[in-house]
Short mmCIF file of C-alpha atoms in Angstrom, two decimals:
data_model
loop_
_atom_site.label_atom_id
_atom_site.label_comp_id
_atom_site.label_asym_id
_atom_site.label_seq_id
_atom_site.Cartn_x
_atom_site.Cartn_y
_atom_site.Cartn_z
CA MET A 1 65.10 92.33 77.64
CA THR A 2 67.93 94.33 78.69
CA SER A 3 69.48 97.04 77.53
CA TYR A 4 73.55 98.28 77.68
CA SER A 5 75.43 100.51 77.22
CA PHE A 6 79.24 99.50 76.67
CA ILE A 7 82.22 101.77 76.51
CA SER A 8 85.55 100.91 76.68
CA GLY A 9 88.76 101.96 77.68
CA GLU A 10 92.27 102.26 75.35
CA LYS A 11 94.09 98.75 75.94
CA TRP A 12 96.11 97.25 78.39
CA GLU A 13 99.31 95.02 78.31
CA PHE A 14 99.04 93.78 81.23
CA ASN A 15 102.23 93.37 83.16
CA GLU A 16 101.88 89.38 85.55
CA LYS A 17 105.58 89.96 87.43
CA ALA A 18 105.15 93.54 88.44
CA ARG A 19 105.19 94.97 91.89
CA VAL A 20 104.24 97.56 93.55
CA ASP A 21 108.20 97.58 96.03
CA SER A 22 110.40 96.94 92.78
CA LEU A 23 108.64 100.38 91.57
CA VAL A 24 108.82 101.61 94.71
CA LEU A 25 112.83 100.11 94.92
CA ASP A 26 113.50 101.76 90.54
CA ALA A 27 112.11 105.02 91.22
CA CYS A 28 114.93 104.74 94.60
CA ARG A 29 117.82 103.77 92.89
CA ARG A 30 117.41 105.97 90.17
CA PHE A 31 116.07 109.69 91.90
CA GLY A 32 118.94 108.77 94.68
CA THR A 33 119.66 112.55 96.75
CA SER A 34 116.12 114.03 95.18
CA PRO A 35 113.59 115.26 97.42
CA ALA A 36 111.13 112.81 97.79
CA ILE A 37 109.33 113.36 101.14
CA VAL A 38 109.34 116.38 103.09
CA CYS A 39 106.50 117.40 106.21
CA GLY A 40 107.55 121.03 108.00
CA ASP A 41 111.55 120.73 108.65
CA ILE A 42 111.92 117.27 107.69
CA THR A 43 113.32 116.68 104.27
CA MET A 44 113.73 112.63 103.33
CA SER A 45 115.58 111.72 100.27
CA PHE A 46 115.38 108.71 97.39
CA GLU A 47 117.88 107.35 99.29
CA GLN A 48 117.13 107.92 102.41
CA LEU A 49 113.93 106.86 101.65
CA LEU A 50 115.42 102.99 100.99
CA SER A 51 117.85 102.89 103.60
CA ARG A 52 115.05 103.64 105.80
CA ALA A 53 113.27 101.07 104.57
CA ASP A 54 115.82 98.15 104.73
CA GLU A 55 116.26 98.81 108.27
CA ILE A 56 112.43 98.41 108.56
CA ALA A 57 112.84 95.04 106.53
CA THR A 58 115.65 93.90 108.89
CA THR A 59 113.95 94.72 112.39
CA LEU A 60 111.25 92.85 111.47
CA ALA A 61 112.62 89.87 109.67
CA ALA A 62 114.76 90.10 113.20
CA THR A 63 111.47 90.08 115.49
CA GLY A 64 110.19 86.78 114.07
CA THR A 65 108.23 88.15 110.83
CA VAL A 66 108.30 85.57 108.18
CA PRO A 67 107.40 86.44 104.58
CA GLY A 68 103.62 86.56 103.96
CA THR A 69 102.62 87.80 107.38
CA THR A 70 99.89 89.96 106.86
CA VAL A 71 100.97 93.54 108.84
CA ALA A 72 98.77 96.04 110.57
CA LEU A 73 100.50 99.63 109.53
CA ALA A 74 99.84 102.54 112.38
CA VAL A 75 99.42 105.40 109.71
CA GLY A 76 99.81 108.98 110.76
CA ASN A 77 100.45 111.17 107.02
CA ARG A 78 104.24 111.16 109.00
CA PRO A 79 107.66 110.55 106.16
CA GLY A 80 108.36 107.54 107.94
CA ASP A 81 104.19 105.82 107.24
CA ILE A 82 105.84 105.31 104.05
CA ALA A 83 109.51 104.20 104.52
CA ALA A 84 107.77 101.52 106.83
CA GLN A 85 105.43 100.45 103.83
CA LEU A 86 108.17 100.17 102.25
CA GLY A 87 109.90 98.54 104.95
CA VAL A 88 107.60 95.90 105.15
CA TRP A 89 107.07 95.08 102.10
CA LEU A 90 110.89 94.74 101.18
CA ALA A 91 109.94 91.88 104.73
CA GLY A 92 107.32 90.18 102.51
CA CYS A 93 104.63 91.14 104.08
CA SER A 94 100.77 92.48 103.22
CA VAL A 95 100.75 95.71 104.74
CA VAL A 96 96.78 97.14 106.34
CA PRO A 97 96.85 100.66 106.72
CA LEU A 98 95.80 101.87 110.06
CA ASN A 99 94.88 104.79 110.72
CA VAL A 100 96.10 106.67 113.93
CA ALA A 101 93.47 108.64 113.75
CA LEU A 102 91.07 105.48 114.47
CA PRO A 103 89.09 104.59 117.78
CA PRO A 104 89.86 101.59 119.72
CA LYS A 105 86.54 99.51 118.31
CA ALA A 106 87.66 100.41 114.82
CA VAL A 107 91.34 99.27 115.91
CA GLU A 108 89.60 95.90 116.76
CA ARG A 109 87.21 95.54 113.14
CA VAL A 110 90.53 95.89 111.05
CA LEU A 111 92.87 93.68 113.25
CA ARG A 112 90.58 91.17 113.50
CA ARG A 113 88.95 91.20 110.15
CA SER A 114 92.55 91.59 108.11
CA GLY A 115 94.25 89.00 109.90
CA ALA A 116 97.20 91.43 110.78
CA ARG A 117 99.85 89.14 113.22
CA ARG A 118 101.77 92.01 113.81
CA ILE A 119 100.66 96.49 114.40
CA VAL A 120 104.17 97.90 113.52
CA SER A 121 104.79 102.04 113.91
CA ALA A 122 107.49 103.44 112.79
CA GLU A 123 107.00 107.25 114.63
CA GLY A 124 107.14 106.64 117.73
CA ALA A 125 104.29 104.85 119.90
CA LEU A 126 101.13 103.36 119.46
CA PRO A 127 98.15 105.96 120.32
CA SER A 128 97.79 105.16 123.92
CA SER A 129 94.04 104.97 123.54
CA TRP A 130 94.93 101.56 121.77
CA ALA A 131 95.81 100.31 124.77
CA GLY A 132 93.70 96.69 125.90
CA HIS A 133 92.06 96.89 122.50
CA TYR A 134 94.35 94.05 120.94
CA PRO A 135 95.85 91.36 122.19
CA SER A 136 99.40 91.91 121.87
CA ARG A 137 102.25 88.88 122.85
CA VAL A 138 105.32 90.94 122.82
CA THR A 139 106.11 94.78 122.01
CA HIS A 140 109.79 94.89 120.62
CA PRO A 141 110.75 98.65 120.72
CA ARG A 142 113.47 100.50 118.52
CA GLU A 143 114.18 103.77 118.36
CA GLY A 144 111.55 104.89 116.60
CA LEU A 145 110.15 102.12 115.52
CA GLN A 146 107.74 99.66 117.55
CA VAL A 147 106.80 96.25 116.15
CA VAL A 148 104.03 94.87 118.27
CA GLU A 149 103.25 91.25 117.93
CA LEU A 150 99.27 89.85 118.06
CA ASP A 151 97.47 87.39 119.03
CA ALA A 152 96.62 84.43 116.42
CA PRO A 153 92.88 85.36 116.02
CA ARG A 154 90.34 83.38 116.73
CA ALA A 155 89.16 82.75 113.13
CA PRO A 156 92.30 82.85 111.17
CA VAL A 157 92.00 85.03 108.01
CA GLU A 158 94.19 83.38 105.67
CA VAL A 159 95.39 86.84 102.95
CA LYS A 160 97.42 85.98 99.52
CA GLN A 161 101.16 85.89 99.88
CA ASP A 162 100.82 88.42 96.47
CA THR A 163 98.49 90.57 98.21
CA ALA A 164 100.34 94.12 98.53
CA LEU A 165 97.27 95.45 100.56
CA VAL A 166 94.28 94.75 102.54
CA ALA A 167 92.59 98.31 102.43
CA PHE A 168 89.32 98.72 103.55
CA SER A 169 86.52 100.38 102.07
CA SER A 170 84.49 103.23 103.37
CA GLY A 171 81.94 102.03 104.75
CA SER A 172 79.53 105.34 103.97
CA THR A 173 76.46 103.57 102.76
CA SER A 174 77.82 100.25 104.60
CA GLU A 175 79.53 98.06 106.55
CA PRO A 176 83.05 98.84 105.75
CA LYS A 177 84.59 95.68 103.77
CA ALA A 178 88.50 94.32 103.80
CA ILE A 179 89.79 94.37 100.60
CA GLU A 180 92.69 92.40 99.24
CA LEU A 181 94.81 93.79 96.43
CA ALA A 182 97.51 92.12 94.82
CA HIS A 183 100.66 93.46 93.85
CA ALA A 184 100.43 92.45 90.01
CA ALA A 185 96.81 94.37 89.52
CA PHE A 186 97.53 97.77 91.58
CA ALA A 187 100.78 98.21 90.15
CA ASN A 188 99.46 97.94 86.65
CA LYS A 189 97.38 100.74 87.46
CA LEU A 190 99.79 102.38 88.77
CA MET A 191 101.56 102.30 85.69
CA ALA A 192 97.52 102.81 83.41
CA ILE A 193 96.94 105.70 85.62
CA GLN A 194 100.14 107.57 85.28
CA SER A 195 99.61 106.56 81.13
CA VAL A 196 96.60 109.26 81.62
CA LEU A 197 98.46 112.04 84.28
CA GLY A 198 101.39 112.01 83.51
CA PHE A 199 103.28 113.75 86.53
CA ARG A 200 106.32 114.36 85.44
CA PRO A 201 110.01 114.16 87.96
CA GLY A 202 110.02 117.48 90.29
CA GLN A 203 106.62 118.37 91.36
CA ARG A 204 105.15 118.84 94.11
CA ALA A 205 102.32 117.39 95.53
CA LEU A 206 100.18 118.73 99.17
CA HIS A 207 99.41 115.60 99.92
CA VAL A 208 96.07 115.78 102.46
CA LEU A 209 94.79 112.25 101.64
CA GLN A 210 95.06 109.90 104.37
CA LEU A 211 96.92 106.70 103.33
CA ASN A 212 94.47 103.93 104.83
CA PHE A 213 92.38 105.17 101.53
CA THR A 214 93.35 103.67 98.67
CA PHE A 215 92.73 107.53 97.05
CA GLY A 216 96.48 108.46 99.33
CA GLN A 217 97.35 105.38 98.70
CA TRP A 218 98.04 106.10 94.78
CA THR A 219 98.24 110.17 94.41
CA SER A 220 101.17 109.23 96.98
CA LEU A 221 102.41 106.06 95.59
CA LEU A 222 102.94 107.70 92.15
CA THR A 223 104.12 110.60 93.03
CA LEU A 224 107.10 109.19 93.95
CA LEU A 225 107.75 106.68 91.70
CA THR A 226 107.86 109.51 88.74
CA GLY A 227 110.52 111.69 90.75
CA GLY A 228 107.94 113.71 92.32
CA VAL A 229 108.16 115.96 95.62
CA LEU A 230 105.13 114.90 98.27
CA GLU A 231 104.14 116.57 100.87
CA VAL A 232 102.71 115.87 103.50
CA LEU A 233 100.16 116.98 106.28
CA PRO A 234 98.77 114.72 108.62
CA ALA A 235 96.41 116.03 108.99
CA PHE A 236 93.58 118.11 107.25
CA SER A 237 93.43 121.71 107.69
CA ALA A 238 91.65 124.17 104.91
CA ARG A 239 93.55 126.76 106.76
CA LYS A 240 96.45 125.26 106.68
CA VAL A 241 95.89 124.08 102.67
CA SER A 242 94.58 127.39 101.79
CA ALA A 243 97.71 129.19 103.90
CA ARG A 244 100.36 127.00 101.79
CA LEU A 245 98.83 126.74 98.65
CA SER A 246 98.62 130.23 98.65
CA GLU A 247 102.91 130.54 98.57
CA GLY A 248 101.93 129.30 94.61
CA ASP A 249 104.82 126.62 94.26
CA ILE A 250 102.33 123.31 94.53
CA ASP A 251 102.15 121.24 91.86
CA ARG A 252 98.57 119.24 92.39
CA VAL A 253 96.11 118.40 95.81
CA ALA A 254 94.08 115.62 95.49
CA VAL A 255 91.52 115.59 97.43
CA VAL A 256 88.05 114.76 97.91
CA PRO A 257 84.86 117.32 97.16
CA THR A 258 84.32 117.66 100.82
CA MET A 259 87.80 119.24 101.65
CA LEU A 260 86.93 121.13 98.53
CA ARG A 261 83.98 122.35 100.35
CA MET A 262 85.60 123.41 103.24
CA LEU A 263 88.17 124.88 102.08
CA LEU A 264 85.79 127.02 99.81
CA ARG A 265 84.18 128.29 103.29
CA VAL A 266 87.64 129.64 104.84
CA ALA A 267 88.44 131.06 101.52
CA GLY A 268 84.38 132.61 101.56
CA SER A 269 85.50 133.51 104.86
CA GLY A 270 87.40 136.15 104.43
CA PRO A 271 87.17 140.31 102.90
CA ALA A 272 86.37 139.25 99.49
CA ILE A 273 89.47 139.93 96.79
CA ASP A 274 88.69 140.03 92.76
CA ALA A 275 89.60 136.85 90.97
CA ALA A 276 92.09 139.02 88.24
CA ALA A 277 93.51 140.58 91.88
CA ARG A 278 94.05 137.10 93.61
CA GLY A 279 96.09 134.95 90.59
CA ASP A 280 97.32 131.57 90.98
CA VAL A 281 96.49 131.06 94.57
CA GLY A 282 95.73 127.27 94.43
CA PRO A 283 97.36 124.11 92.53
CA GLY A 284 98.16 123.82 89.14
CA LEU A 285 96.02 121.10 89.41
CA TRP A 286 93.31 119.38 91.71
CA ILE A 287 92.29 115.74 91.63
CA THR A 288 88.96 115.19 92.86
CA GLY A 289 87.74 112.44 93.63
CA GLY A 290 85.67 109.18 96.54
CA GLU A 291 81.99 110.71 96.13
CA PRO A 292 80.85 112.90 93.02
CA LEU A 293 81.85 115.97 91.47
CA SER A 294 78.76 118.30 90.81
CA ALA A 295 79.45 120.87 88.61
CA GLY A 296 77.84 123.44 91.02
CA LEU A 297 81.25 122.59 92.84
CA GLY A 298 83.35 122.70 89.92
CA ARG A 299 82.09 125.64 89.37
CA LYS A 300 82.71 127.37 92.42
CA VAL A 301 86.47 126.06 92.52
CA GLN A 302 87.39 127.30 89.27
CA GLN A 303 85.72 130.90 90.10
CA ARG A 304 88.14 131.02 92.97
CA TYR A 305 91.35 129.17 92.18
CA PRO A 306 91.21 130.79 88.54
CA GLY A 307 95.07 129.47 87.35
CA SER A 308 93.84 125.78 88.62
CA SER A 309 92.17 123.05 86.50
CA ILE A 310 90.22 119.83 88.09
CA THR A 311 91.09 116.45 86.53
CA ASP A 312 87.91 113.59 89.06
CA VAL A 313 88.30 110.45 89.12
CA TYR A 314 86.47 107.93 89.76
CA GLY A 315 86.71 104.08 91.14
CA LEU A 316 86.47 101.57 93.90
CA SER A 317 89.43 100.28 95.86
CA GLU A 318 88.12 96.72 94.85
CA THR A 319 89.00 97.50 91.02
CA SER A 320 92.04 99.21 92.54
CA THR A 321 90.94 102.27 91.93
CA SER A 322 90.32 105.22 88.94
CA ASP A 323 88.27 103.13 86.24
CA LEU A 324 87.15 106.94 85.11
CA ILE A 325 88.44 109.62 84.53
CA LEU A 326 87.59 113.21 83.55
CA ARG A 327 90.52 114.23 82.24
CA ALA A 328 91.51 118.43 82.88
CA GLU A 329 91.41 118.97 79.02
CA HIS A 330 87.95 118.38 79.03
CA TYR A 331 87.07 118.90 82.37
CA ALA A 332 84.98 122.83 80.64
CA GLU A 333 82.78 120.53 78.66
CA GLY A 334 82.38 117.66 80.98
CA ALA A 335 81.88 118.96 84.33
CA GLY A 336 79.31 116.98 86.18
CA THR A 337 80.59 113.83 84.90
CA ILE A 338 83.15 111.08 85.74
CA GLY A 339 84.68 111.15 82.03
CA THR A 340 85.54 107.80 79.99
CA PRO A 341 87.64 105.01 81.61
CA SER A 342 90.86 104.33 82.05
CA PRO A 343 93.36 102.27 80.00
CA GLY A 344 92.19 98.89 80.42
CA VAL A 345 88.84 99.11 81.71
CA SER A 346 85.81 98.45 80.56
CA CYS A 347 82.60 100.05 81.57
CA ARG A 348 78.91 98.57 80.83
CA ILE A 349 75.54 100.74 82.01
CA ASP A 350 72.38 98.18 82.40
CA ALA A 351 70.33 101.00 80.61
CA ALA A 352 70.31 102.20 76.89
CA PRO A 353 72.24 104.89 76.45
CA GLY A 354 71.04 108.28 78.20
CA GLU A 355 69.06 105.98 80.76
CA ALA A 356 69.81 105.10 84.50
CA GLY A 357 71.71 102.39 85.53
CA GLU A 358 74.22 99.80 87.38
CA ILE A 359 77.55 100.87 86.41
CA CYS A 360 79.78 97.80 85.88
CA ILE A 361 83.31 97.59 85.53
CA LYS A 362 85.40 94.91 83.92
CA THR A 363 88.88 96.25 84.62
CA PRO A 364 92.26 93.31 84.97
CA PHE A 365 93.36 95.31 87.43
CA LEU A 366 90.52 93.41 90.38
CA MET A 367 91.13 92.68 93.89
CA SER A 368 91.30 89.06 94.76
CA GLY A 369 88.73 88.88 97.12
CA TYR A 370 86.69 90.11 100.57
CA LEU A 371 88.36 89.44 103.92
CA SER A 372 86.27 88.01 106.05
CA SER A 373 83.22 88.29 104.70
CA ASP A 374 80.18 86.09 104.08
CA GLU A 375 79.42 87.66 100.75
CA ALA A 376 80.57 86.44 97.90
CA THR A 377 84.48 87.10 97.05
CA HIS A 378 83.33 88.83 93.69
CA PRO A 379 79.66 90.08 93.70
CA SER A 380 80.52 90.02 90.04
CA GLU A 381 78.71 88.35 87.42
CA PRO A 382 80.02 84.95 85.68
CA ASP A 383 81.91 87.43 82.60
CA GLY A 384 83.92 89.36 85.27
CA TRP A 385 82.09 92.17 84.93
CA PHE A 386 82.21 93.48 88.85
CA ARG A 387 78.94 95.45 90.01
CA THR A 388 79.83 99.16 91.93
CA GLY A 389 76.55 99.41 93.12
CA ASP A 390 76.09 102.43 91.52
CA VAL A 391 73.50 104.11 89.17
CA GLY A 392 74.39 106.28 86.19
CA ARG A 393 74.03 106.78 82.68
CA LEU A 394 75.91 107.43 79.10
CA ARG A 395 75.47 110.96 77.45
CA PRO A 396 75.57 111.18 73.78
CA ASP A 397 79.42 112.54 74.77
CA GLY A 398 80.33 109.22 75.60
CA ARG A 399 80.61 110.40 79.24
CA VAL A 400 79.93 109.17 82.21
CA GLU A 401 77.20 110.43 84.08
CA ILE A 402 76.74 109.20 88.55
CA VAL A 403 73.32 109.29 88.67
CA GLY A 404 73.31 107.83 92.69
CA ARG A 405 73.90 104.77 94.19
CA GLU A 406 71.22 101.93 94.13
CA LYS A 407 71.59 102.00 97.66
CA THR A 408 71.19 105.45 98.91
CA MET A 409 68.27 105.94 96.24
CA ILE A 410 65.31 107.50 97.70
CA SER A 411 61.85 106.25 96.81
CA ARG A 412 59.23 109.11 97.30
CA GLY A 413 55.83 107.86 96.06
CA ALA A 414 57.12 105.41 94.48
CA VAL A 415 59.16 106.94 92.12
CA LYS A 416 62.96 106.80 92.44
CA VAL A 417 65.08 110.47 93.27
CA SER A 418 68.60 110.34 93.33
CA PRO A 419 70.50 112.19 95.87
CA LEU A 420 73.07 113.69 94.25
CA GLU A 421 70.59 115.09 91.38
CA ILE A 422 69.14 117.02 94.54
CA GLU A 423 72.43 117.72 96.14
CA SER A 424 74.23 118.78 93.00
CA ALA A 425 70.89 121.16 92.38
CA TYR A 426 71.27 123.25 95.55
CA ALA A 427 75.25 123.41 95.30
CA GLU A 428 75.03 125.63 92.10
CA ASN A 429 73.05 128.54 94.91
CA PRO A 430 76.03 130.41 95.81
CA SER A 431 75.40 131.08 99.73
CA TRP A 432 76.24 127.59 100.53
CA THR A 433 78.73 124.91 99.38
CA ASP A 434 77.82 122.04 101.78
CA CYS A 435 75.14 120.13 101.62
CA ILE A 436 73.48 116.39 101.17
CA ALA A 437 70.31 115.29 100.98
CA VAL A 438 68.91 111.90 102.37
CA GLY A 439 65.72 110.02 102.95
CA VAL A 440 63.57 108.97 105.78
CA PRO A 441 60.65 106.80 106.54
CA ASP A 442 57.20 108.44 106.36
CA ASP A 443 54.06 106.25 106.31
CA VAL A 444 52.27 108.26 103.25
CA LEU A 445 55.43 108.35 100.65
CA GLY A 446 57.19 106.15 101.65
CA GLU A 447 60.04 108.52 102.23
CA ARG A 448 60.25 111.40 102.70
CA ILE A 449 63.23 113.70 101.43
CA HIS A 450 65.14 115.58 103.63
CA LEU A 451 68.42 118.01 103.68
CA LEU A 452 70.99 119.29 104.87
CA ILE A 453 72.56 122.58 104.98
CA ALA A 454 75.87 123.41 106.77
CA LEU A 455 76.00 127.21 106.49
CA GLU A 456 77.20 129.74 109.30
CA GLY A 457 75.61 132.50 109.93
CA ASP A 458 72.24 133.86 108.58
CA SER A 459 69.73 130.64 107.99
CA PRO A 460 67.65 131.31 104.62
CA ALA A 461 64.14 130.64 104.92
CA PRO A 462 62.59 127.99 104.10
CA GLU A 463 60.30 129.22 101.42
CA GLU A 464 63.46 130.69 100.16
CA LEU A 465 65.27 126.65 99.86
CA ARG A 466 62.08 125.48 98.68
CA GLN A 467 61.71 128.34 95.74
CA TRP A 468 64.74 126.93 94.68
CA GLY A 469 63.71 123.59 94.11
CA LYS A 470 61.35 124.93 92.02
CA ALA A 471 63.85 126.70 90.12
CA HIS A 472 66.30 123.23 89.76
CA LEU A 473 63.76 120.21 90.41
CA GLU A 474 61.12 118.44 89.42
CA PRO A 475 58.38 119.39 91.71
CA GLY A 476 58.62 115.18 92.87
CA LYS A 477 62.26 116.19 94.14
CA ILE A 478 61.97 119.30 95.66
CA PRO A 479 63.16 118.33 100.24
CA ASP A 480 60.27 117.82 102.17
CA THR A 481 62.08 119.38 104.93
CA PHE A 482 65.45 121.61 105.17
CA HIS A 483 68.02 121.21 108.14
CA ILE A 484 71.03 124.23 108.56
CA VAL A 485 73.77 122.61 110.06
CA ASN A 486 77.47 123.62 110.83
CA ARG A 487 78.81 120.91 109.35
CA LEU A 488 78.43 117.79 107.68
CA PRO A 489 79.21 114.14 109.76
CA LEU A 490 82.07 113.05 107.81
CA GLY A 491 83.77 109.28 107.60
CA GLU A 492 86.88 108.45 108.52
CA THR A 493 88.11 108.83 104.75
CA GLY A 494 86.70 112.70 104.88
CA LYS A 495 83.72 112.06 102.43
CA VAL A 496 80.09 112.84 103.76
CA ASP A 497 78.89 109.76 105.84
CA ARG A 498 75.61 109.29 104.85
CA ARG A 499 74.30 106.96 107.47
CA ALA A 500 75.13 109.32 109.79
CA ALA A 501 73.39 112.22 108.47
CA ALA A 502 70.01 109.98 107.48
CA ALA A 503 70.47 108.99 111.27
CA ARG A 504 70.99 112.37 112.25
CA VAL A 505 67.64 113.84 110.78
CA ARG A 506 65.44 111.18 112.23
CA ARG A 507 66.90 112.05 116.42
CA ILE A 508 65.92 115.49 115.22
CA PRO A 509 62.18 115.96 117.00
CA ALA A 510 59.00 116.63 114.48
#
């Protein structure tokens, strides 16, 4: 008989009529001339944001874009991108965020699987590299705005009328999936997150996450909904972010842990600075998500940025993100966990308390379904539990700890080994911040454990690395082989790409 562990968040009163565009409209009217978006020397007020969105909605209607159309929006963390997203919603259409940095083949995939009938760019022409990679019919140029009509797809994709976003999973462990998120589900989740994090008017958020990433969507939208200032960087640069933070006026930054590792490497490359003399060189709050934040990495961040707090969030695009949250005020005792369920969310672990099992989520914020997929629309049980594919355990203190992902567990000598456990152990070493463990097929053991460590400068001897493992891991979990690399491979959302890392190891001569 299967044992289960359960934990639930506070009750949430779901508003069926809530819409994301209505929330943004209300914020624009309430905060008026206050600054909404900043990018370099450009400042756009809430009033100007709404005016630009109205212009874009009018242009879409003039080009024959009818309500219910799925619109691919070229995004690159620019002020016009957010105005265009609101404009598409005001036109009654669904948004498919399309990162301008995507290669042409990825663009083809997104357009095909999302059923998009238009591409919109509110910041000039589309990338020249995309030319010829989408079946366009007519292009409608306007000043600073381009609307491209697309040929009807060979296999029509039905997108629901109430869809706010068609988001794509990161694809770091499998083929990216097209995910339909309804206005009501995403709007309610934004309000539920706000009830936990309490963003305030006038707070300045440095935004480095791309808008094709649902983590980037909710952090940017919630900043605007609460009257904050969204300072956008077109692309993440550890040196630029570090320099901007040193000015001391950033209230929060949302990042994936890989970005924190890059920041620590930049910080560590300069002259040593005493922590007391360094003061507040970080934001008031780091919001981390997208991949696990180990306790070791969290400690290094706190040592380098002693004036900053950390909130860690866990969630899937399928569940409108942020299913569990480790609040900043609980980080000290909860480091290395993903905290407790957010309002409206229940969490079940398919194992007894303290033991590892798959994490399942029951939530009113669930996606409408997958598009263009042979998989079941909802990989959930008849009673509504969504199977995440992540493995975790419920600790005695009531917090959930991620152990790994079912698809990435390493089977070494018939023993299941979590890559995250290995990575967390090696993340404690002060000599580096980046590492990833992968399994590679082996005729004798089934799989052998390979650890890639990103490190500049002198490489430690393999025996030194092995001794570190002996001091922190059980014997069967110590890596068999170590690889020192300049950097780890990253996916489209900035997270470490585990599949690419495994492929890289397999190409290395034995």
